[in-house]
Amino acid sequence: MTEPDPRPARLAVQIQPQHASYDELRRTASTLEEMGVDIIFNWDHFYPLSGDPDGLHYECWTMLAALAESTERVEIGPLVSCNSYRNPHLLADMARTVDHISGGRLIFGIGAGWAERDYTEYGYEFGTAGSRLADLAEAMPAIRDRWARLNPPPTREVPIMIGGGGERKTLRIVAEHATIWHGFGDAETLAHKNRVLDDWCAQVGRDPREIERSAGVAPTPGREPEQVADYAAAAQALHDVGTRLFTVGWTTLEPDLGKVRDLLSWRDEVNAQARDHDGTSR
């Protein structure tokens, strides 16, 4: 985007639904909401992504429905739901239902999928990266069409977050359908991919300013934990290249409230600076 994004910075925490009881996960969500985070994500996998590969683990969408009932303010969603695991019409209906349970707080995150064990163990065809992306491209219009035909419809125009950074296919799908793009990598990588996404928007006739840019501060929540000395500095570097939604991963095994507090303080400071600069209140 040629001009700075006027959106306020937002902080999300991805609760890893692994190696913990559901009670622990629910309490974690309540704690994070009380602290003031903007969004709570989980992930859509069937087995842990780190630690004991056969450890405790919970399913994505049933957990989101429960969190919709146990939280009041924070937005919720998957980072991200795997398109391959559910019929797109069913997935649209599930998402619409969680949207209503939450009172309009759902962010619909979706991606093409990548975890081969999930596919093998649950009987889905793994295919290739190309075939999974083709399936995602085909599913997106079906999901949006189903939302338009459901009774009742979603409570709002559900924000669609698409995850992934493939420049030839994924970012085109983002340009066509997403309101949020979640990318992976450092600031330099994301700056390049932002330009690629802007180019795709021009080709499909979309204003690139309609798409909020999202990234992990770590920078890859949902993958192996990474050590970052200064999370606020890492977030600032991403903010400087257009990122406005920042996500950190949360493990109940080694929770780090200090990391979240530091990022909340940074979020509030950068948003206050933006308000002071333009003289408006967001």
PDB file of C-alpha atoms in Angstrom:
ATOM      1  CA  MET A   1       0.000   0.000   0.000  1.00  0.00           C
ATOM      2  CA  THR A   2       1.394   3.368  -0.967  1.00  0.00           C
ATOM      3  CA  GLU A   3       0.050   5.158   2.140  1.00  0.00           C
ATOM      4  CA  PRO A   4       0.297   4.066   5.792  1.00  0.00           C
ATOM      5  CA  ASP A   5      -2.656   1.964   6.910  1.00  0.00           C
ATOM      6  CA  PRO A   6      -4.808   4.121   9.227  1.00  0.00           C
ATOM      7  CA  ARG A   7      -6.167   1.072  11.073  1.00  0.00           C
ATOM      8  CA  PRO A   8      -5.242   0.783  14.749  1.00  0.00           C
ATOM      9  CA  ALA A   9      -2.832  -1.934  15.796  1.00  0.00           C
ATOM     10  CA  ARG A  10      -4.541  -4.998  17.262  1.00  0.00           C
ATOM     11  CA  LEU A  11      -3.101  -7.814  19.346  1.00  0.00           C
ATOM     12  CA  ALA A  12      -4.169 -11.437  18.984  1.00  0.00           C
ATOM     13  CA  VAL A  13      -3.053 -14.446  20.983  1.00  0.00           C
ATOM     14  CA  GLN A  14      -3.173 -17.916  19.474  1.00  0.00           C
ATOM     15  CA  ILE A  15      -4.008 -20.397  22.225  1.00  0.00           C
ATOM     16  CA  GLN A  16      -2.432 -23.695  21.297  1.00  0.00           C
ATOM     17  CA  PRO A  17      -5.163 -26.324  21.923  1.00  0.00           C
ATOM     18  CA  GLN A  18      -2.628 -28.930  22.987  1.00  0.00           C
ATOM     19  CA  HIS A  19      -1.022 -30.417  26.093  1.00  0.00           C
ATOM     20  CA  ALA A  20      -3.689 -28.959  28.395  1.00  0.00           C
ATOM     21  CA  SER A  21      -7.172 -29.702  29.656  1.00  0.00           C
ATOM     22  CA  TYR A  22     -10.081 -27.779  28.216  1.00  0.00           C
ATOM     23  CA  ASP A  23     -10.588 -26.093  31.606  1.00  0.00           C
ATOM     24  CA  GLU A  24      -7.038 -24.742  31.379  1.00  0.00           C
ATOM     25  CA  LEU A  25      -7.640 -23.483  27.843  1.00  0.00           C
ATOM     26  CA  ARG A  26     -10.897 -21.796  28.853  1.00  0.00           C
ATOM     27  CA  ARG A  27      -9.263 -20.107  31.845  1.00  0.00           C
ATOM     28  CA  THR A  28      -6.449 -18.938  29.596  1.00  0.00           C
ATOM     29  CA  ALA A  29      -8.959 -17.346  27.228  1.00  0.00           C
ATOM     30  CA  SER A  30     -10.672 -15.588  30.145  1.00  0.00           C
ATOM     31  CA  THR A  31      -7.344 -14.277  31.438  1.00  0.00           C
ATOM     32  CA  LEU A  32      -6.363 -12.927  28.035  1.00  0.00           C
ATOM     33  CA  GLU A  33      -9.731 -11.253  27.559  1.00  0.00           C
ATOM     34  CA  GLU A  34      -9.427  -9.574  30.962  1.00  0.00           C
ATOM     35  CA  MET A  35      -5.943  -8.364  30.024  1.00  0.00           C
ATOM     36  CA  GLY A  36      -7.361  -6.611  26.969  1.00  0.00           C
ATOM     37  CA  VAL A  37      -6.211  -8.608  23.964  1.00  0.00           C
ATOM     38  CA  ASP A  38      -8.303  -7.961  20.851  1.00  0.00           C
ATOM     39  CA  ILE A  39      -8.548 -11.466  19.395  1.00  0.00           C
ATOM     40  CA  ILE A  40      -8.114 -15.053  20.568  1.00  0.00           C
ATOM     41  CA  PHE A  41      -7.220 -17.586  17.905  1.00  0.00           C
ATOM     42  CA  ASN A  42      -6.767 -21.333  18.086  1.00  0.00           C
ATOM     43  CA  TRP A  43      -5.665 -23.638  15.253  1.00  0.00           C
ATOM     44  CA  ASP A  44      -7.259 -26.336  13.126  1.00  0.00           C
ATOM     45  CA  HIS A  45      -5.240 -29.509  13.595  1.00  0.00           C
ATOM     46  CA  PHE A  46      -5.930 -32.934  15.050  1.00  0.00           C
ATOM     47  CA  TYR A  47      -2.588 -33.571  16.758  1.00  0.00           C
ATOM     48  CA  PRO A  48      -0.076 -31.413  18.639  1.00  0.00           C
ATOM     49  CA  LEU A  49       2.351 -29.413  16.527  1.00  0.00           C
ATOM     50  CA  SER A  50       5.096 -29.494  19.154  1.00  0.00           C
ATOM     51  CA  GLY A  51       6.019 -31.626  22.134  1.00  0.00           C
ATOM     52  CA  ASP A  52       4.518 -35.105  22.438  1.00  0.00           C
ATOM     53  CA  PRO A  53       2.947 -35.759  19.009  1.00  0.00           C
ATOM     54  CA  ASP A  54       0.253 -37.884  20.675  1.00  0.00           C
ATOM     55  CA  GLY A  55      -0.384 -35.546  23.599  1.00  0.00           C
ATOM     56  CA  LEU A  56      -3.636 -33.891  24.626  1.00  0.00           C
ATOM     57  CA  HIS A  57      -5.341 -32.016  21.799  1.00  0.00           C
ATOM     58  CA  TYR A  58      -8.781 -30.546  20.989  1.00  0.00           C
ATOM     59  CA  GLU A  59     -10.737 -29.891  17.795  1.00  0.00           C
ATOM     60  CA  CYS A  60     -10.902 -26.355  16.443  1.00  0.00           C
ATOM     61  CA  TRP A  61     -14.524 -25.440  15.758  1.00  0.00           C
ATOM     62  CA  THR A  62     -16.169 -27.098  18.750  1.00  0.00           C
ATOM     63  CA  MET A  63     -13.634 -25.286  20.934  1.00  0.00           C
ATOM     64  CA  LEU A  64     -14.480 -21.985  19.221  1.00  0.00           C
ATOM     65  CA  ALA A  65     -18.185 -22.520  19.881  1.00  0.00           C
ATOM     66  CA  ALA A  66     -17.431 -23.057  23.561  1.00  0.00           C
ATOM     67  CA  LEU A  67     -15.184 -19.982  23.711  1.00  0.00           C
ATOM     68  CA  ALA A  68     -17.957 -17.979  22.062  1.00  0.00           C
ATOM     69  CA  GLU A  69     -20.080 -18.744  25.124  1.00  0.00           C
ATOM     70  CA  SER A  70     -17.376 -18.272  27.751  1.00  0.00           C
ATOM     71  CA  THR A  71     -16.065 -14.886  26.489  1.00  0.00           C
ATOM     72  CA  GLU A  72     -17.878 -11.582  26.046  1.00  0.00           C
ATOM     73  CA  ARG A  73     -15.766  -8.998  24.229  1.00  0.00           C
ATOM     74  CA  VAL A  74     -12.789 -10.532  22.497  1.00  0.00           C
ATOM     75  CA  GLU A  75     -13.054 -11.632  18.868  1.00  0.00           C
ATOM     76  CA  ILE A  76     -12.363 -15.319  18.188  1.00  0.00           C
ATOM     77  CA  GLY A  77     -11.401 -17.468  15.229  1.00  0.00           C
ATOM     78  CA  PRO A  78      -9.141 -20.137  13.805  1.00  0.00           C
ATOM     79  CA  LEU A  79      -5.619 -19.325  12.655  1.00  0.00           C
ATOM     80  CA  VAL A  80      -6.460 -20.916  10.356  1.00  0.00           C
ATOM     81  CA  SER A  81      -9.176 -23.468   9.532  1.00  0.00           C
ATOM     82  CA  CYS A  82      -8.109 -26.085   7.002  1.00  0.00           C
ATOM     83  CA  ASN A  83     -10.268 -25.990   3.894  1.00  0.00           C
ATOM     84  CA  SER A  84      -9.711 -29.707   3.227  1.00  0.00           C
ATOM     85  CA  TYR A  85     -11.291 -31.013   6.424  1.00  0.00           C
ATOM     86  CA  ARG A  86     -14.916 -30.002   5.836  1.00  0.00           C
ATOM     87  CA  ASN A  87     -17.355 -29.532   3.004  1.00  0.00           C
ATOM     88  CA  PRO A  88     -17.292 -25.763   2.309  1.00  0.00           C
ATOM     89  CA  HIS A  89     -21.054 -25.430   2.709  1.00  0.00           C
ATOM     90  CA  LEU A  90     -20.924 -27.186   6.084  1.00  0.00           C
ATOM     91  CA  LEU A  91     -17.955 -25.056   7.128  1.00  0.00           C
ATOM     92  CA  ALA A  92     -19.878 -21.913   6.188  1.00  0.00           C
ATOM     93  CA  ASP A  93     -22.814 -23.069   8.314  1.00  0.00           C
ATOM     94  CA  MET A  94     -20.544 -23.900  11.258  1.00  0.00           C
ATOM     95  CA  ALA A  95     -18.895 -20.496  11.030  1.00  0.00           C
ATOM     96  CA  ARG A  96     -22.268 -18.730  10.805  1.00  0.00           C
ATOM     97  CA  THR A  97     -23.413 -20.578  13.929  1.00  0.00           C
ATOM     98  CA  VAL A  98     -20.294 -19.618  15.904  1.00  0.00           C
ATOM     99  CA  ASP A  99     -20.773 -16.060  14.659  1.00  0.00           C
ATOM    100  CA  HIS A 100     -24.252 -16.015  16.215  1.00  0.00           C
ATOM    101  CA  ILE A 101     -23.179 -17.732  19.445  1.00  0.00           C
ATOM    102  CA  SER A 102     -20.462 -15.091  19.872  1.00  0.00           C
ATOM    103  CA  GLY A 103     -22.750 -12.183  19.049  1.00  0.00           C
ATOM    104  CA  GLY A 104     -20.813 -11.280  15.910  1.00  0.00           C
ATOM    105  CA  ARG A 105     -17.238 -11.762  17.129  1.00  0.00           C
ATOM    106  CA  LEU A 106     -16.028 -14.405  14.669  1.00  0.00           C
ATOM    107  CA  ILE A 107     -13.050 -13.924  12.376  1.00  0.00           C
ATOM    108  CA  PHE A 108     -13.177 -16.624   9.706  1.00  0.00           C
ATOM    109  CA  GLY A 109      -9.594 -17.735   9.169  1.00  0.00           C
ATOM    110  CA  ILE A 110      -8.958 -20.274   6.418  1.00  0.00           C
ATOM    111  CA  GLY A 111      -6.049 -21.780   4.529  1.00  0.00           C
ATOM    112  CA  ALA A 112      -5.237 -24.583   2.107  1.00  0.00           C
ATOM    113  CA  GLY A 113      -3.789 -26.985   4.712  1.00  0.00           C
ATOM    114  CA  TRP A 114      -0.366 -28.546   5.120  1.00  0.00           C
ATOM    115  CA  ALA A 115      -0.195 -31.032   8.051  1.00  0.00           C
ATOM    116  CA  GLU A 116       0.062 -34.419   6.335  1.00  0.00           C
ATOM    117  CA  ARG A 117      -0.565 -36.466   9.473  1.00  0.00           C
ATOM    118  CA  ASP A 118      -3.974 -34.830   9.920  1.00  0.00           C
ATOM    119  CA  TYR A 119      -4.946 -35.904   6.417  1.00  0.00           C
ATOM    120  CA  THR A 120      -3.602 -39.429   6.731  1.00  0.00           C
ATOM    121  CA  GLU A 121      -5.051 -40.213  10.152  1.00  0.00           C
ATOM    122  CA  TYR A 122      -8.503 -38.774   9.370  1.00  0.00           C
ATOM    123  CA  GLY A 123      -8.805 -40.212   5.879  1.00  0.00           C
ATOM    124  CA  TYR A 124      -8.522 -37.050   3.769  1.00  0.00           C
ATOM    125  CA  GLU A 125      -6.669 -37.009   0.463  1.00  0.00           C
ATOM    126  CA  PHE A 126      -3.455 -35.064   0.971  1.00  0.00           C
ATOM    127  CA  GLY A 127      -2.908 -34.278  -2.694  1.00  0.00           C
ATOM    128  CA  THR A 128      -0.347 -31.628  -3.535  1.00  0.00           C
ATOM    129  CA  ALA A 129       0.163 -28.025  -2.494  1.00  0.00           C
ATOM    130  CA  GLY A 130      -1.219 -27.005  -5.871  1.00  0.00           C
ATOM    131  CA  SER A 131      -4.335 -29.170  -5.603  1.00  0.00           C
ATOM    132  CA  ARG A 132      -5.052 -27.941  -2.076  1.00  0.00           C
ATOM    133  CA  LEU A 133      -4.800 -24.333  -3.230  1.00  0.00           C
ATOM    134  CA  ALA A 134      -7.086 -25.084  -6.167  1.00  0.00           C
ATOM    135  CA  ASP A 135      -9.588 -26.549  -3.706  1.00  0.00           C
ATOM    136  CA  LEU A 136      -9.363 -23.406  -1.566  1.00  0.00           C
ATOM    137  CA  ALA A 137      -9.958 -21.165  -4.578  1.00  0.00           C
ATOM    138  CA  GLU A 138     -13.040 -23.224  -5.463  1.00  0.00           C
ATOM    139  CA  ALA A 139     -14.342 -23.250  -1.888  1.00  0.00           C
ATOM    140  CA  MET A 140     -14.243 -19.508  -1.218  1.00  0.00           C
ATOM    141  CA  PRO A 141     -17.132 -18.525  -3.541  1.00  0.00           C
ATOM    142  CA  ALA A 142     -19.162 -21.482  -2.219  1.00  0.00           C
ATOM    143  CA  ILE A 143     -18.649 -20.372   1.388  1.00  0.00           C
ATOM    144  CA  ARG A 144     -19.656 -16.803   0.644  1.00  0.00           C
ATOM    145  CA  ASP A 145     -22.671 -17.949  -1.376  1.00  0.00           C
ATOM    146  CA  ARG A 146     -23.805 -20.244   1.433  1.00  0.00           C
ATOM    147  CA  TRP A 147     -23.591 -17.372   3.932  1.00  0.00           C
ATOM    148  CA  ALA A 148     -25.902 -15.354   1.679  1.00  0.00           C
ATOM    149  CA  ARG A 149     -28.483 -18.172   1.647  1.00  0.00           C
ATOM    150  CA  LEU A 150     -28.464 -19.233   5.299  1.00  0.00           C
ATOM    151  CA  ASN A 151     -31.408 -18.424   7.547  1.00  0.00           C
ATOM    152  CA  PRO A 152     -30.540 -16.583   9.653  1.00  0.00           C
ATOM    153  CA  PRO A 153     -27.569 -15.079   7.830  1.00  0.00           C
ATOM    154  CA  PRO A 154     -24.383 -14.136   9.693  1.00  0.00           C
ATOM    155  CA  THR A 155     -24.762 -11.233  12.097  1.00  0.00           C
ATOM    156  CA  ARG A 156     -22.325  -9.127  10.055  1.00  0.00           C
ATOM    157  CA  GLU A 157     -20.121  -9.332   6.998  1.00  0.00           C
ATOM    158  CA  VAL A 158     -17.815 -11.934   8.509  1.00  0.00           C
ATOM    159  CA  PRO A 159     -14.139 -10.913   8.284  1.00  0.00           C
ATOM    160  CA  ILE A 160     -12.282 -13.451   6.118  1.00  0.00           C
ATOM    161  CA  MET A 161      -8.652 -14.042   7.011  1.00  0.00           C
ATOM    162  CA  ILE A 162      -6.614 -16.126   4.577  1.00  0.00           C
ATOM    163  CA  GLY A 163      -3.240 -17.436   5.696  1.00  0.00           C
ATOM    164  CA  GLY A 164      -0.227 -18.203   3.528  1.00  0.00           C
ATOM    165  CA  GLY A 165       2.310 -16.410   1.408  1.00  0.00           C
ATOM    166  CA  GLY A 166       2.486 -18.130  -1.978  1.00  0.00           C
ATOM    167  CA  GLU A 167       2.908 -15.347  -4.500  1.00  0.00           C
ATOM    168  CA  ARG A 168       1.452 -17.022  -7.599  1.00  0.00           C
ATOM    169  CA  LYS A 169      -1.712 -18.557  -6.155  1.00  0.00           C
ATOM    170  CA  THR A 170      -2.349 -17.833  -2.475  1.00  0.00           C
ATOM    171  CA  LEU A 171      -2.013 -14.069  -2.687  1.00  0.00           C
ATOM    172  CA  ARG A 172      -4.345 -13.983  -5.665  1.00  0.00           C
ATOM    173  CA  ILE A 173      -6.986 -15.806  -3.596  1.00  0.00           C
ATOM    174  CA  VAL A 174      -6.369 -13.273  -0.825  1.00  0.00           C
ATOM    175  CA  ALA A 175      -6.872 -10.390  -3.242  1.00  0.00           C
ATOM    176  CA  GLU A 176     -10.131 -11.891  -4.460  1.00  0.00           C
ATOM    177  CA  HIS A 177     -11.728 -12.830  -1.138  1.00  0.00           C
ATOM    178  CA  ALA A 178      -9.954 -11.750   2.053  1.00  0.00           C
ATOM    179  CA  THR A 179     -10.417  -8.830   4.391  1.00  0.00           C
ATOM    180  CA  ILE A 180      -7.323  -9.894   6.374  1.00  0.00           C
ATOM    181  CA  TRP A 181      -4.140 -11.487   5.055  1.00  0.00           C
ATOM    182  CA  HIS A 182      -1.974 -13.408   7.529  1.00  0.00           C
ATOM    183  CA  GLY A 183       1.595 -13.752   6.310  1.00  0.00           C
ATOM    184  CA  PHE A 184       4.733 -15.331   7.695  1.00  0.00           C
ATOM    185  CA  GLY A 185       8.263 -13.993   7.880  1.00  0.00           C
ATOM    186  CA  ASP A 186      10.309 -11.008   8.974  1.00  0.00           C
ATOM    187  CA  ALA A 187       9.596  -7.388   8.102  1.00  0.00           C
ATOM    188  CA  GLU A 188      11.613  -7.450   4.898  1.00  0.00           C
ATOM    189  CA  THR A 189       9.838 -10.583   3.654  1.00  0.00           C
ATOM    190  CA  LEU A 190       6.419  -9.189   4.494  1.00  0.00           C
ATOM    191  CA  ALA A 191       7.159  -5.840   2.868  1.00  0.00           C
ATOM    192  CA  HIS A 192       7.911  -7.688  -0.380  1.00  0.00           C
ATOM    193  CA  LYS A 193       4.795  -9.836  -0.133  1.00  0.00           C
ATOM    194  CA  ASN A 194       2.664  -6.790   0.634  1.00  0.00           C
ATOM    195  CA  ARG A 195       3.791  -5.350  -2.694  1.00  0.00           C
ATOM    196  CA  VAL A 196       2.936  -8.598  -4.451  1.00  0.00           C
ATOM    197  CA  LEU A 197      -0.512  -8.600  -2.832  1.00  0.00           C
ATOM    198  CA  ASP A 198      -1.035  -4.981  -3.881  1.00  0.00           C
ATOM    199  CA  ASP A 199      -0.220  -5.986  -7.470  1.00  0.00           C
ATOM    200  CA  TRP A 200      -2.747  -8.827  -7.328  1.00  0.00           C
ATOM    201  CA  CYS A 201      -5.358  -6.425  -5.995  1.00  0.00           C
ATOM    202  CA  ALA A 202      -4.752  -4.157  -8.972  1.00  0.00           C
ATOM    203  CA  GLN A 203      -5.160  -7.100 -11.336  1.00  0.00           C
ATOM    204  CA  VAL A 204      -8.465  -8.266  -9.823  1.00  0.00           C
ATOM    205  CA  GLY A 205      -9.854  -4.760  -9.358  1.00  0.00           C
ATOM    206  CA  ARG A 206      -9.620  -4.607  -5.568  1.00  0.00           C
ATOM    207  CA  ASP A 207      -8.495  -1.701  -3.418  1.00  0.00           C
ATOM    208  CA  PRO A 208      -5.524  -3.090  -1.432  1.00  0.00           C
ATOM    209  CA  ARG A 209      -6.449  -0.848   1.495  1.00  0.00           C
ATOM    210  CA  GLU A 210      -9.468  -3.095   2.076  1.00  0.00           C
ATOM    211  CA  ILE A 211      -7.160  -5.897   3.269  1.00  0.00           C
ATOM    212  CA  GLU A 212      -5.709  -5.688   6.774  1.00  0.00           C
ATOM    213  CA  ARG A 213      -2.181  -7.108   7.013  1.00  0.00           C
ATOM    214  CA  SER A 214      -1.533  -9.633   9.788  1.00  0.00           C
ATOM    215  CA  ALA A 215       1.597 -11.431  10.970  1.00  0.00           C
ATOM    216  CA  GLY A 216       3.060 -13.328  13.879  1.00  0.00           C
ATOM    217  CA  VAL A 217       5.370 -11.417  16.181  1.00  0.00           C
ATOM    218  CA  ALA A 218       7.398 -14.547  16.931  1.00  0.00           C
ATOM    219  CA  PRO A 219       7.076 -14.525  13.778  1.00  0.00           C
ATOM    220  CA  THR A 220       5.361 -17.903  13.339  1.00  0.00           C
ATOM    221  CA  PRO A 221       2.666 -18.686  15.923  1.00  0.00           C
ATOM    222  CA  GLY A 222       1.449 -22.239  15.558  1.00  0.00           C
ATOM    223  CA  ARG A 223       4.919 -23.546  14.764  1.00  0.00           C
ATOM    224  CA  GLU A 224       7.883 -24.303  17.001  1.00  0.00           C
ATOM    225  CA  PRO A 225       8.378 -21.620  19.699  1.00  0.00           C
ATOM    226  CA  GLU A 226      10.950 -18.966  18.856  1.00  0.00           C
ATOM    227  CA  GLN A 227      12.979 -16.761  21.157  1.00  0.00           C
ATOM    228  CA  VAL A 228      12.526 -13.022  20.662  1.00  0.00           C
ATOM    229  CA  ALA A 229      14.423 -10.673  22.948  1.00  0.00           C
ATOM    230  CA  ASP A 230      12.132  -7.649  22.488  1.00  0.00           C
ATOM    231  CA  TYR A 231       8.611  -8.370  21.316  1.00  0.00           C
ATOM    232  CA  ALA A 232       7.663  -4.695  21.131  1.00  0.00           C
ATOM    233  CA  ALA A 233      10.615  -4.000  18.838  1.00  0.00           C
ATOM    234  CA  ALA A 234       9.681  -6.976  16.680  1.00  0.00           C
ATOM    235  CA  ALA A 235       6.109  -5.721  16.457  1.00  0.00           C
ATOM    236  CA  GLN A 236       7.272  -2.209  15.617  1.00  0.00           C
ATOM    237  CA  ALA A 237       9.362  -3.514  12.706  1.00  0.00           C
ATOM    238  CA  LEU A 238       6.285  -5.284  11.338  1.00  0.00           C
ATOM    239  CA  HIS A 239       4.127  -2.202  11.941  1.00  0.00           C
ATOM    240  CA  ASP A 240       6.555  -0.110   9.917  1.00  0.00           C
ATOM    241  CA  VAL A 241       5.899  -2.263   6.826  1.00  0.00           C
ATOM    242  CA  GLY A 242       2.118  -2.164   7.146  1.00  0.00           C
ATOM    243  CA  THR A 243       1.175  -4.933   9.588  1.00  0.00           C
ATOM    244  CA  ARG A 244      -1.740  -3.988  11.831  1.00  0.00           C
ATOM    245  CA  LEU A 245      -2.781  -7.315  13.369  1.00  0.00           C
ATOM    246  CA  PHE A 246      -0.094  -8.943  15.507  1.00  0.00           C
ATOM    247  CA  THR A 247      -0.285 -12.491  16.860  1.00  0.00           C
ATOM    248  CA  VAL A 248       1.740 -14.284  19.503  1.00  0.00           C
ATOM    249  CA  GLY A 249       1.483 -17.953  20.379  1.00  0.00           C
ATOM    250  CA  TRP A 250       0.460 -19.035  23.883  1.00  0.00           C
ATOM    251  CA  THR A 251       1.397 -22.354  25.402  1.00  0.00           C
ATOM    252  CA  THR A 252      -0.247 -23.368  28.649  1.00  0.00           C
ATOM    253  CA  LEU A 253       2.929 -25.285  29.485  1.00  0.00           C
ATOM    254  CA  GLU A 254       5.038 -22.119  29.695  1.00  0.00           C
ATOM    255  CA  PRO A 255       2.646 -19.139  29.748  1.00  0.00           C
ATOM    256  CA  ASP A 256       4.306 -15.749  29.404  1.00  0.00           C
ATOM    257  CA  LEU A 257       2.030 -12.998  30.699  1.00  0.00           C
ATOM    258  CA  GLY A 258       4.921 -10.544  30.520  1.00  0.00           C
ATOM    259  CA  LYS A 259       5.164 -10.986  26.759  1.00  0.00           C
ATOM    260  CA  VAL A 260       1.472 -10.217  26.369  1.00  0.00           C
ATOM    261  CA  ARG A 261       1.619  -7.221  28.726  1.00  0.00           C
ATOM    262  CA  ASP A 262       4.580  -5.755  26.822  1.00  0.00           C
ATOM    263  CA  LEU A 263       2.731  -6.052  23.529  1.00  0.00           C
ATOM    264  CA  LEU A 264      -0.470  -4.590  24.960  1.00  0.00           C
ATOM    265  CA  SER A 265       1.500  -1.590  26.211  1.00  0.00           C
ATOM    266  CA  TRP A 266       3.149  -1.220  22.814  1.00  0.00           C
ATOM    267  CA  ARG A 267      -0.241  -1.494  21.055  1.00  0.00           C
ATOM    268  CA  ASP A 268      -1.749   1.219  23.206  1.00  0.00           C
ATOM    269  CA  GLU A 269       1.253   3.499  22.740  1.00  0.00           C
ATOM    270  CA  VAL A 270       1.398   3.172  18.958  1.00  0.00           C
ATOM    271  CA  ASN A 271      -2.352   3.736  18.669  1.00  0.00           C
ATOM    272  CA  ALA A 272      -2.156   6.812  20.910  1.00  0.00           C
ATOM    273  CA  GLN A 273       0.628   8.192  18.736  1.00  0.00           C
ATOM    274  CA  ALA A 274      -1.517   7.658  15.649  1.00  0.00           C
ATOM    275  CA  ARG A 275      -4.453   9.479  17.240  1.00  0.00           C
ATOM    276  CA  ASP A 276      -2.215  12.368  18.263  1.00  0.00           C
ATOM    277  CA  HIS A 277      -0.810  12.538  14.742  1.00  0.00           C
ATOM    278  CA  ASP A 278      -4.099  12.786  12.874  1.00  0.00           C
ATOM    279  CA  GLY A 279      -6.180  14.361  15.632  1.00  0.00           C
ATOM    280  CA  THR A 280      -8.926  11.744  15.377  1.00  0.00           C
ATOM    281  CA  SER A 281     -10.294   9.154  17.774  1.00  0.00           C
ATOM    282  CA  ARG A 282     -10.560   5.581  16.613  1.00  0.00           C
TER     283      ARG A 282
END
